[in-house]
PDB file of C-alpha atoms in Angstrom:
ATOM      1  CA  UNK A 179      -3.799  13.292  15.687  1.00 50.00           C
ATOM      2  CA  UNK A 180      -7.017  14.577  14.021  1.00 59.00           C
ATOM      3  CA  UNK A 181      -9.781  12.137  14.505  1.00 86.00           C
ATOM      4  CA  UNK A 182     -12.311  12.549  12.283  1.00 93.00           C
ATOM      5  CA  UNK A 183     -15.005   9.672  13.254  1.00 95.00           C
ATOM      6  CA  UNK A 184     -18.637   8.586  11.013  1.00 96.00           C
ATOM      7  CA  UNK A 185     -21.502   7.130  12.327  1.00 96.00           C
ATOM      8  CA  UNK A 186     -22.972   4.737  11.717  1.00 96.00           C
ATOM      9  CA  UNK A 187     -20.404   2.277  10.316  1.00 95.00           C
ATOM     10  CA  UNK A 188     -23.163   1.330   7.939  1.00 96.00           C
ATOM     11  CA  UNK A 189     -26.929   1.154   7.547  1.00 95.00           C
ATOM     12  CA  UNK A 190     -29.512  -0.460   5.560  1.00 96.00           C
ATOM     13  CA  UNK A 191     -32.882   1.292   4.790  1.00 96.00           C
ATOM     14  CA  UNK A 192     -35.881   0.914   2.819  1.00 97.00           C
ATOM     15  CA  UNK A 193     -36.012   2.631  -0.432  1.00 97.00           C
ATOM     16  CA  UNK A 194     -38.338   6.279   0.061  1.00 97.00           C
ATOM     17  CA  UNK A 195     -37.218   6.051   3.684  1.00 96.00           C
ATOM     18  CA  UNK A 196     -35.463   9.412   4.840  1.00 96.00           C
ATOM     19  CA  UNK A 197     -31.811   8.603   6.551  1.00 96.00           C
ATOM     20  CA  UNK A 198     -28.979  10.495   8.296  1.00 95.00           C
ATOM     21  CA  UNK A 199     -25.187  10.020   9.170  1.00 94.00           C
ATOM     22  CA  UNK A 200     -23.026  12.047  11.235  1.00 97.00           C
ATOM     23  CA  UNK A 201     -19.413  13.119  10.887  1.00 97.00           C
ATOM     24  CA  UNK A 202     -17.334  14.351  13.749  1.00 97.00           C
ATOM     25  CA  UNK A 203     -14.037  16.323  13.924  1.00 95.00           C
ATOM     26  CA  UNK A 204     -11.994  18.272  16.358  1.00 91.00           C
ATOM     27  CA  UNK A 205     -13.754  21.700  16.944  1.00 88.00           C
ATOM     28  CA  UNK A 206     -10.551  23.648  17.413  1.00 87.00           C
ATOM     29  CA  UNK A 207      -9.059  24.464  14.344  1.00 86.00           C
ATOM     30  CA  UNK A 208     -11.357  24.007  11.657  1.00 91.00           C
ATOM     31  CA  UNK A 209     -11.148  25.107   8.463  1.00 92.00           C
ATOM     32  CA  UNK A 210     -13.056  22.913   5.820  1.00 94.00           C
ATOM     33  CA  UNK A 211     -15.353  19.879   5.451  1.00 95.00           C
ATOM     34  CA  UNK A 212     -15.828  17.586   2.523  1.00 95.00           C
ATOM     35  CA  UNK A 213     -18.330  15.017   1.840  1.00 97.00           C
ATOM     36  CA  UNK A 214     -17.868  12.605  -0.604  1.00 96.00           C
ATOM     37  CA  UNK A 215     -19.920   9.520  -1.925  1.00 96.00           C
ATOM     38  CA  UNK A 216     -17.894   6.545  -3.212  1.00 94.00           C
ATOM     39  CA  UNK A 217     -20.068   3.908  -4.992  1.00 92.00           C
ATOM     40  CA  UNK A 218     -18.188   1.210  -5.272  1.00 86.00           C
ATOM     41  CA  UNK A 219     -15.800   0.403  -8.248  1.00 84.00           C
ATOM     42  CA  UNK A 220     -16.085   4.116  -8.841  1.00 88.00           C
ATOM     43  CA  UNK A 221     -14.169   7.048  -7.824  1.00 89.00           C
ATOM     44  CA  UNK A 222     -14.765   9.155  -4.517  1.00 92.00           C
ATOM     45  CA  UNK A 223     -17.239  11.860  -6.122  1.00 94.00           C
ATOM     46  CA  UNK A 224     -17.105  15.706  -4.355  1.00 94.00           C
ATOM     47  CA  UNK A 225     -21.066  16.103  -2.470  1.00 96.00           C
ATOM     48  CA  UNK A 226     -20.429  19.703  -0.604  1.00 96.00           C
ATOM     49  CA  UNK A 227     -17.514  21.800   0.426  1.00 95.00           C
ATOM     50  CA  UNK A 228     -18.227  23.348   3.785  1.00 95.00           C
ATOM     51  CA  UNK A 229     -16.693  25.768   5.679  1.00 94.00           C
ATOM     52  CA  UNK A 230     -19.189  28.328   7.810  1.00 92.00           C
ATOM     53  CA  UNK A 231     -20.353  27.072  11.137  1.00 93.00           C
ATOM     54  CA  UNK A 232     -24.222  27.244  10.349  1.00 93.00           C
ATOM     55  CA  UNK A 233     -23.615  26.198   6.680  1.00 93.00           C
ATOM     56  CA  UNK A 234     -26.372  24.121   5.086  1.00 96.00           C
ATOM     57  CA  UNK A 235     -25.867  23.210   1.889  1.00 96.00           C
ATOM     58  CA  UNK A 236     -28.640  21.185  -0.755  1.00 97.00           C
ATOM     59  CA  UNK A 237     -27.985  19.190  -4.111  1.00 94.00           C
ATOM     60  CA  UNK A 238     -31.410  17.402  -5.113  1.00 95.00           C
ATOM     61  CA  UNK A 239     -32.066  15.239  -2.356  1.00 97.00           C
ATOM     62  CA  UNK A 240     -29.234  15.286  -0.123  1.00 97.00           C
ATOM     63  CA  UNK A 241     -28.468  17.972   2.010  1.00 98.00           C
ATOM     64  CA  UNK A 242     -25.859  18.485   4.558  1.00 98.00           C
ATOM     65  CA  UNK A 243     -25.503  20.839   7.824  1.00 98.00           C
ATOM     66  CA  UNK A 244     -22.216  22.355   9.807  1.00 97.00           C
ATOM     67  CA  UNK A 245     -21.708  23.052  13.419  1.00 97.00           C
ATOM     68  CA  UNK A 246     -18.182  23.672  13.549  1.00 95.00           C
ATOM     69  CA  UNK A 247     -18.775  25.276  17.701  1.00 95.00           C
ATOM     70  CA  UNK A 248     -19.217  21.385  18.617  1.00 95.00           C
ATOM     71  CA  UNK A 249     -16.990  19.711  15.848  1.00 95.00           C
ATOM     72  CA  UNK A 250     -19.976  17.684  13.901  1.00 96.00           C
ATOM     73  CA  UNK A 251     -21.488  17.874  10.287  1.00 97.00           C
ATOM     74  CA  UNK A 252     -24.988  15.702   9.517  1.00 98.00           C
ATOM     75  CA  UNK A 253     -25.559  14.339   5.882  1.00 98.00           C
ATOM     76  CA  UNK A 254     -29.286  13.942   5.456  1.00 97.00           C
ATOM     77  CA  UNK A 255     -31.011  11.832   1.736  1.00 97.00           C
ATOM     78  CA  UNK A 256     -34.594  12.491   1.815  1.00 97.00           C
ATOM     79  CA  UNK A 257     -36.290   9.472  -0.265  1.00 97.00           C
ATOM     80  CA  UNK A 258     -33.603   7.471  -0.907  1.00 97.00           C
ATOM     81  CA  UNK A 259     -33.169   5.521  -3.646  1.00 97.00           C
ATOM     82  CA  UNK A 260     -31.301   2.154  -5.013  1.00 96.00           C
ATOM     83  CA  UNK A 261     -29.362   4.784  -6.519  1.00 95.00           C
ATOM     84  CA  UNK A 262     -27.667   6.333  -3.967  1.00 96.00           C
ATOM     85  CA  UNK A 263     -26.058   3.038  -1.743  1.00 97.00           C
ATOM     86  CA  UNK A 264     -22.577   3.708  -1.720  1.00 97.00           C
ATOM     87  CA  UNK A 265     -20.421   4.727   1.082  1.00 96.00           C
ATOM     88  CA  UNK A 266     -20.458   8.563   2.412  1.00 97.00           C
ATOM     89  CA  UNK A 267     -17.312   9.926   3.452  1.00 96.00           C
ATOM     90  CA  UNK A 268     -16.485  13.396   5.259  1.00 96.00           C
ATOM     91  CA  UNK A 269     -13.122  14.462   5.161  1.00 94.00           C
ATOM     92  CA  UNK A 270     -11.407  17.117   8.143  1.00 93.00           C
ATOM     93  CA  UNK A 271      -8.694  20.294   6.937  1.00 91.00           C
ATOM     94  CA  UNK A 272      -7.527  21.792   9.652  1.00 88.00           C
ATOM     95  CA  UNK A 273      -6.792  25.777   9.793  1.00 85.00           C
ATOM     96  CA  UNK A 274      -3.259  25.225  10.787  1.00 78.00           C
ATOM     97  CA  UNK A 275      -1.954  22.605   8.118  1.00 73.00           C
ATOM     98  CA  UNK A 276      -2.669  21.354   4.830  1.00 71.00           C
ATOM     99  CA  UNK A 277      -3.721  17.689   6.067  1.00 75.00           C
ATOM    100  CA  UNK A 278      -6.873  16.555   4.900  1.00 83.00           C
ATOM    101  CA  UNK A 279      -8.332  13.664   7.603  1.00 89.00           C
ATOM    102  CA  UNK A 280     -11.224  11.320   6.138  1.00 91.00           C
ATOM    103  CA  UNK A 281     -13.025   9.356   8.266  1.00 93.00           C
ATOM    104  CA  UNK A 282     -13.989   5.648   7.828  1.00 92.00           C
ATOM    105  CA  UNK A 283     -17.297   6.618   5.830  1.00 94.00           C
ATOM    106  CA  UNK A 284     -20.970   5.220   6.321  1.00 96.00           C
ATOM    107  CA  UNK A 285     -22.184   2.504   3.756  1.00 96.00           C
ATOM    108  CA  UNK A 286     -25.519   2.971   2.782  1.00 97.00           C
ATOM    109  CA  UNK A 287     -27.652   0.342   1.404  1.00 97.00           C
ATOM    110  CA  UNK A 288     -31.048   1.375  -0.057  1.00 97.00           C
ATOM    111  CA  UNK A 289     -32.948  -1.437  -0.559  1.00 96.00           C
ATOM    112  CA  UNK A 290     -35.747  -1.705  -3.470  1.00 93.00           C
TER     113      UNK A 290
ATOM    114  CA  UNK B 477     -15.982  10.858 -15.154  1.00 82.00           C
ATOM    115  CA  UNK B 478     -14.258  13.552 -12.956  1.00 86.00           C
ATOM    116  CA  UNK B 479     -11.633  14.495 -15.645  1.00 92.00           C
ATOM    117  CA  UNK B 480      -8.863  13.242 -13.941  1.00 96.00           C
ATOM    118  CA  UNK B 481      -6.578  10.487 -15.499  1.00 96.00           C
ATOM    119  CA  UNK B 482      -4.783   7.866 -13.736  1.00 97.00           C
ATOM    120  CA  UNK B 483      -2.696   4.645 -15.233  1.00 97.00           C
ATOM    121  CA  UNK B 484      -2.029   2.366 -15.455  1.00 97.00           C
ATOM    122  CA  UNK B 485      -5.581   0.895 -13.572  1.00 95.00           C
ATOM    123  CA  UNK B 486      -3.837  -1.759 -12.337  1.00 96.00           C
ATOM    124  CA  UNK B 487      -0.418  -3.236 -11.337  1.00 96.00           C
ATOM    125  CA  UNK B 488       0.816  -6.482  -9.999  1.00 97.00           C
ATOM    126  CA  UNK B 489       4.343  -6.807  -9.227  1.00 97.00           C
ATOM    127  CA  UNK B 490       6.975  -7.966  -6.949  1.00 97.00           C
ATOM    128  CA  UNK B 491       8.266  -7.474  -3.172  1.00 97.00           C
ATOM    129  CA  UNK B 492      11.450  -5.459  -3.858  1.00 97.00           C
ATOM    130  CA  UNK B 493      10.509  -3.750  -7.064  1.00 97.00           C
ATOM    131  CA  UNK B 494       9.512   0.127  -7.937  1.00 97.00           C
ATOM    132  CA  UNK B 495       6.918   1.399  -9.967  1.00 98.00           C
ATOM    133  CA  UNK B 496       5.903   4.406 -11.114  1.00 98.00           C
ATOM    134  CA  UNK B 497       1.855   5.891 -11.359  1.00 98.00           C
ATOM    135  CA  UNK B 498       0.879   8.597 -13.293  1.00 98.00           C
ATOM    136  CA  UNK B 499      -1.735  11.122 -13.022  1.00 98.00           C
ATOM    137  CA  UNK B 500      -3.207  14.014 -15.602  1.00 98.00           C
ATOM    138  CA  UNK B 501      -5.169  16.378 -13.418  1.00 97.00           C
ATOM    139  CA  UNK B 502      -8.710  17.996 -14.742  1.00 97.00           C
ATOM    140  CA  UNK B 503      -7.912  20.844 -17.038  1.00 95.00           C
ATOM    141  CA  UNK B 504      -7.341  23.771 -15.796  1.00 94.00           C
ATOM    142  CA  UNK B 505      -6.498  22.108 -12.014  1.00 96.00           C
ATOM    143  CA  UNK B 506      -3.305  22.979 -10.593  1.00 97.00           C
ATOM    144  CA  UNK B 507      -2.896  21.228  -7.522  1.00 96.00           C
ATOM    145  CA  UNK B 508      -2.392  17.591  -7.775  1.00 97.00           C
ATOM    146  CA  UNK B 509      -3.518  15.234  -4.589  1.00 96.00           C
ATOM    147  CA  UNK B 510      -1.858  11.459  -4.046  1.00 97.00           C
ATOM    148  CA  UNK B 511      -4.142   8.937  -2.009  1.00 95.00           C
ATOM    149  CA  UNK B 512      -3.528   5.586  -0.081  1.00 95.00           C
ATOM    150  CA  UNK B 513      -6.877   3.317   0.174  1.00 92.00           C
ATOM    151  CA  UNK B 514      -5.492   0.095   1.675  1.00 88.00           C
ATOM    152  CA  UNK B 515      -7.987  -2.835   2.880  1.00 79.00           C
ATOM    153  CA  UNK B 516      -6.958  -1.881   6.610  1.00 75.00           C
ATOM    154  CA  UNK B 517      -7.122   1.854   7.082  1.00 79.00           C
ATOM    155  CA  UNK B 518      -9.538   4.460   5.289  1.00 83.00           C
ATOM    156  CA  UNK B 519      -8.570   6.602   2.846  1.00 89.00           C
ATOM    157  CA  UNK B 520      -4.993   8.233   3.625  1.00 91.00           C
ATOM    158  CA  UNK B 521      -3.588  11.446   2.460  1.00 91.00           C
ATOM    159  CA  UNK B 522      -0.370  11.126   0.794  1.00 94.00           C
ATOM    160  CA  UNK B 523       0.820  14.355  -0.503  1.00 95.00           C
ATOM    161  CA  UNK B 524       0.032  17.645  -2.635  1.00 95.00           C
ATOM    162  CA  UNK B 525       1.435  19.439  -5.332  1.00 96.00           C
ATOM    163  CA  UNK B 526       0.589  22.855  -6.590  1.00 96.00           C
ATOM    164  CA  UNK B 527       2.352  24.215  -9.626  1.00 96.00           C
ATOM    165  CA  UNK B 528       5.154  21.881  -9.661  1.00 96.00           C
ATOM    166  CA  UNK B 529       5.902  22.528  -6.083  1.00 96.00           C
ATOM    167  CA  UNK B 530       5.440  20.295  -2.462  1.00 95.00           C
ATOM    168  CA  UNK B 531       2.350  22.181  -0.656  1.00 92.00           C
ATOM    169  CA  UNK B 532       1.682  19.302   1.883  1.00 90.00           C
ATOM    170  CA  UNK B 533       2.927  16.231   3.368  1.00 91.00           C
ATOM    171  CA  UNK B 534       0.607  13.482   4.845  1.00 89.00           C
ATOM    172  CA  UNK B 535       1.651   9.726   5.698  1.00 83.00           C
ATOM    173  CA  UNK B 536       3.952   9.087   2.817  1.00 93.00           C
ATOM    174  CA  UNK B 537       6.867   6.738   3.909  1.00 95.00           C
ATOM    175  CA  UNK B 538      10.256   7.642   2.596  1.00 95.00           C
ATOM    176  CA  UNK B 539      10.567   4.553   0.036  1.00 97.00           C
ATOM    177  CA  UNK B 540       7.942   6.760  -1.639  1.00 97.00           C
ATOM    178  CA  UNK B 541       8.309   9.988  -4.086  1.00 97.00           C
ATOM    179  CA  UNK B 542       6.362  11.868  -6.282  1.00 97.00           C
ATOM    180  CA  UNK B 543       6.472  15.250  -8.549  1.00 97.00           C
ATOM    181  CA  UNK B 544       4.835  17.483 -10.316  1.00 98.00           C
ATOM    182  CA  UNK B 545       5.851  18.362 -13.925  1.00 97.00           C
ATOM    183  CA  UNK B 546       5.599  21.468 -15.603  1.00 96.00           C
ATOM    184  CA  UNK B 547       3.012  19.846 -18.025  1.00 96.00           C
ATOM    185  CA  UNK B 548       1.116  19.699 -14.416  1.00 97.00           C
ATOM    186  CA  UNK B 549       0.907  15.825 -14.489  1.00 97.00           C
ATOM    187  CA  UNK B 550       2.301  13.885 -11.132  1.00 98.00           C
ATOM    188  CA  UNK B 551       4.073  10.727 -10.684  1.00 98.00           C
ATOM    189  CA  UNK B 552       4.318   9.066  -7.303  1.00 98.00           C
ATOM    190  CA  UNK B 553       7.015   6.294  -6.984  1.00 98.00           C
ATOM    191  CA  UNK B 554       6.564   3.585  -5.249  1.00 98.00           C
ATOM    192  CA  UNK B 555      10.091   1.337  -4.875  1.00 97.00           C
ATOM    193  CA  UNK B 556      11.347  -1.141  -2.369  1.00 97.00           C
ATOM    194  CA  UNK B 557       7.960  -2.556  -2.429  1.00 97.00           C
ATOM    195  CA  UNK B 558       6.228  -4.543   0.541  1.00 96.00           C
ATOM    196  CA  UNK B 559       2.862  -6.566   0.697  1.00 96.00           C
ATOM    197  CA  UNK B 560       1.781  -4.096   3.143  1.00 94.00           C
ATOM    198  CA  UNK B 561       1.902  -1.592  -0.248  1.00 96.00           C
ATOM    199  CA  UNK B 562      -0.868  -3.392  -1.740  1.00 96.00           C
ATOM    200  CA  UNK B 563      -3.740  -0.412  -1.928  1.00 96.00           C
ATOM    201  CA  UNK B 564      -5.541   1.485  -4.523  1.00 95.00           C
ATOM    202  CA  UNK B 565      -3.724   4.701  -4.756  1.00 97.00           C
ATOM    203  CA  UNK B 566      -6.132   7.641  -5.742  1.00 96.00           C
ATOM    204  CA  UNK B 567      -4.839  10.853  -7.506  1.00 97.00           C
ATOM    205  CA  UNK B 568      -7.093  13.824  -7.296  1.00 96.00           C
ATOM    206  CA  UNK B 569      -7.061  17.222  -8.708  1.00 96.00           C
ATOM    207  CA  UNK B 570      -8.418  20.877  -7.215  1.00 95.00           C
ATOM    208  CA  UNK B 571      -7.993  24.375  -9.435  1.00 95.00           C
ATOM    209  CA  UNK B 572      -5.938  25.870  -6.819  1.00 89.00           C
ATOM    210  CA  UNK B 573      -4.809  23.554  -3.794  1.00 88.00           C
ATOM    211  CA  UNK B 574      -6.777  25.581  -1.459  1.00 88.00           C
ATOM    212  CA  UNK B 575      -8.971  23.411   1.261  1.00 86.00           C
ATOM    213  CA  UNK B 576     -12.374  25.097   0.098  1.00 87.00           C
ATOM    214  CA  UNK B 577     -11.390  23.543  -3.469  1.00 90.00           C
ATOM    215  CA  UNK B 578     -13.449  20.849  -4.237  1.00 92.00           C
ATOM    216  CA  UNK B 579     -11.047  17.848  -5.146  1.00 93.00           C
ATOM    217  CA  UNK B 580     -11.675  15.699  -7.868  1.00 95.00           C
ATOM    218  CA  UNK B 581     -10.571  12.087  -7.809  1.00 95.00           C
ATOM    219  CA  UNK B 582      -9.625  10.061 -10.580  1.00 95.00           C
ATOM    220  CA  UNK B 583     -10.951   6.372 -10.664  1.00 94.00           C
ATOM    221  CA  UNK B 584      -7.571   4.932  -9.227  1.00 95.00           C
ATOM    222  CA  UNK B 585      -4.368   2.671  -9.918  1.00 97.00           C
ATOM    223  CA  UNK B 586      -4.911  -0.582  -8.003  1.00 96.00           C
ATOM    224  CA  UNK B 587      -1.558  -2.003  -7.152  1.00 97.00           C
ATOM    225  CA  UNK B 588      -1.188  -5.491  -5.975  1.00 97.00           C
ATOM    226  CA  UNK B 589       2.463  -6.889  -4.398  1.00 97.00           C
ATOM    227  CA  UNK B 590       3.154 -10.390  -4.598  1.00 96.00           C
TER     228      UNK B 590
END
């Protein structure tokens, strides 16, 4: 069984405050790593595709990092916003099937 | 709007009965992804089509199906139909199937069992 675990469960932060979430995932193996934000009512909308150990990847004011070596990928907002509650979710491929693993996600709540 | 179509949005039937949900992938995408989000569990992978043919296998039960037409659209069939079945099931779409695609989801067919 791939576990592919997100912390926190959920988190509630000020709006212009900076905030972080971590996604881990078995270390042997790896092949990809999505993230995804889901606001809710919505549909499940593609962040970053990573697959280099070392990756670090940018759109606006989220960013995200990859250390594959000890199976964990961070999701950073700098600033948030109202805008960007929803729930993050990071999802696990594996090099040796097609099986995509998501974990639980990480509900953010920006408040104004 | 991610370009993927799903209907119908939502579904209530009966405990026993099948139904069918249909998905038209982004233009252009070939590979067709089916997802379970039940109240209970996270999001679960279902299956994947590429082409018209089975690339993957996730935790589909057996009372389920689906395909992928030559038109590239997917059905997944849902029959014998349990309470537990109740979810929003997700279809997503990816140019080539490959797991550096980025997947595109569509906004979901919500499917209630009474």
């Amino acid at each position: 069984i791939l576990n592919v675990e997100q912390s926190p469960q959920s988190l509630h932060v000020q709006e212009g405050d900076s905030t972080n979430f971590t996604c881990s995932f078995p270390s042997s193996n790896f092949y990809a790593l999505h993230w995804y934000r889901w606001e809710t009512a919505k549909s499940p909308e593609a962040l970053f595709v990573m697959t280099l150990n070392g990756d670090e990847k940018k759109k606006g004011r989220i960013s995200a990092t990859l250390n594959t070596k000890e199976g964990y990928s961070y999701l950073y907002i700098k600033g948030s916003q109202p805008e960007d509650s929803a729930t993050y979710l990071c999802a696990f491929f594996s090099d040796n099937n097609n099986d995509m693993r998501f974990g639980a996600g990480t509900r953010l709540t920006v408040k104004p | 709007d991610s370009g993927v179509t799903q209907t119908p949005k939502h579904l209530i039937t009966a405990t026993g009965q099948r139904v069918t949900l249909r998905c038209s992938p982004r233009s252009g995408d070939l590979s067709v992804y089916w997802y379970q989000q039940s109240l209970d569990q996270g999001l679960q992978f279902l299956i994947q089509y590429y082409n018209g043919e089975e690339r993957a296998k996730g935790n589909i039960l057996e009372r389920f199906s689906a395909q992928q037409f030559p038109d590239l659209h997917s059905e997944l069939n849902l029959s014998s139909l349990e309470l537990g079945d109740s979810a929003l099931y997700f279809c997503a779409s990816s140019v080539s199937g490959k797991k550096g695609n980025t997947i595109y989801f569509g906004e979901g067919s919500w499917l209630t069992v009474v």
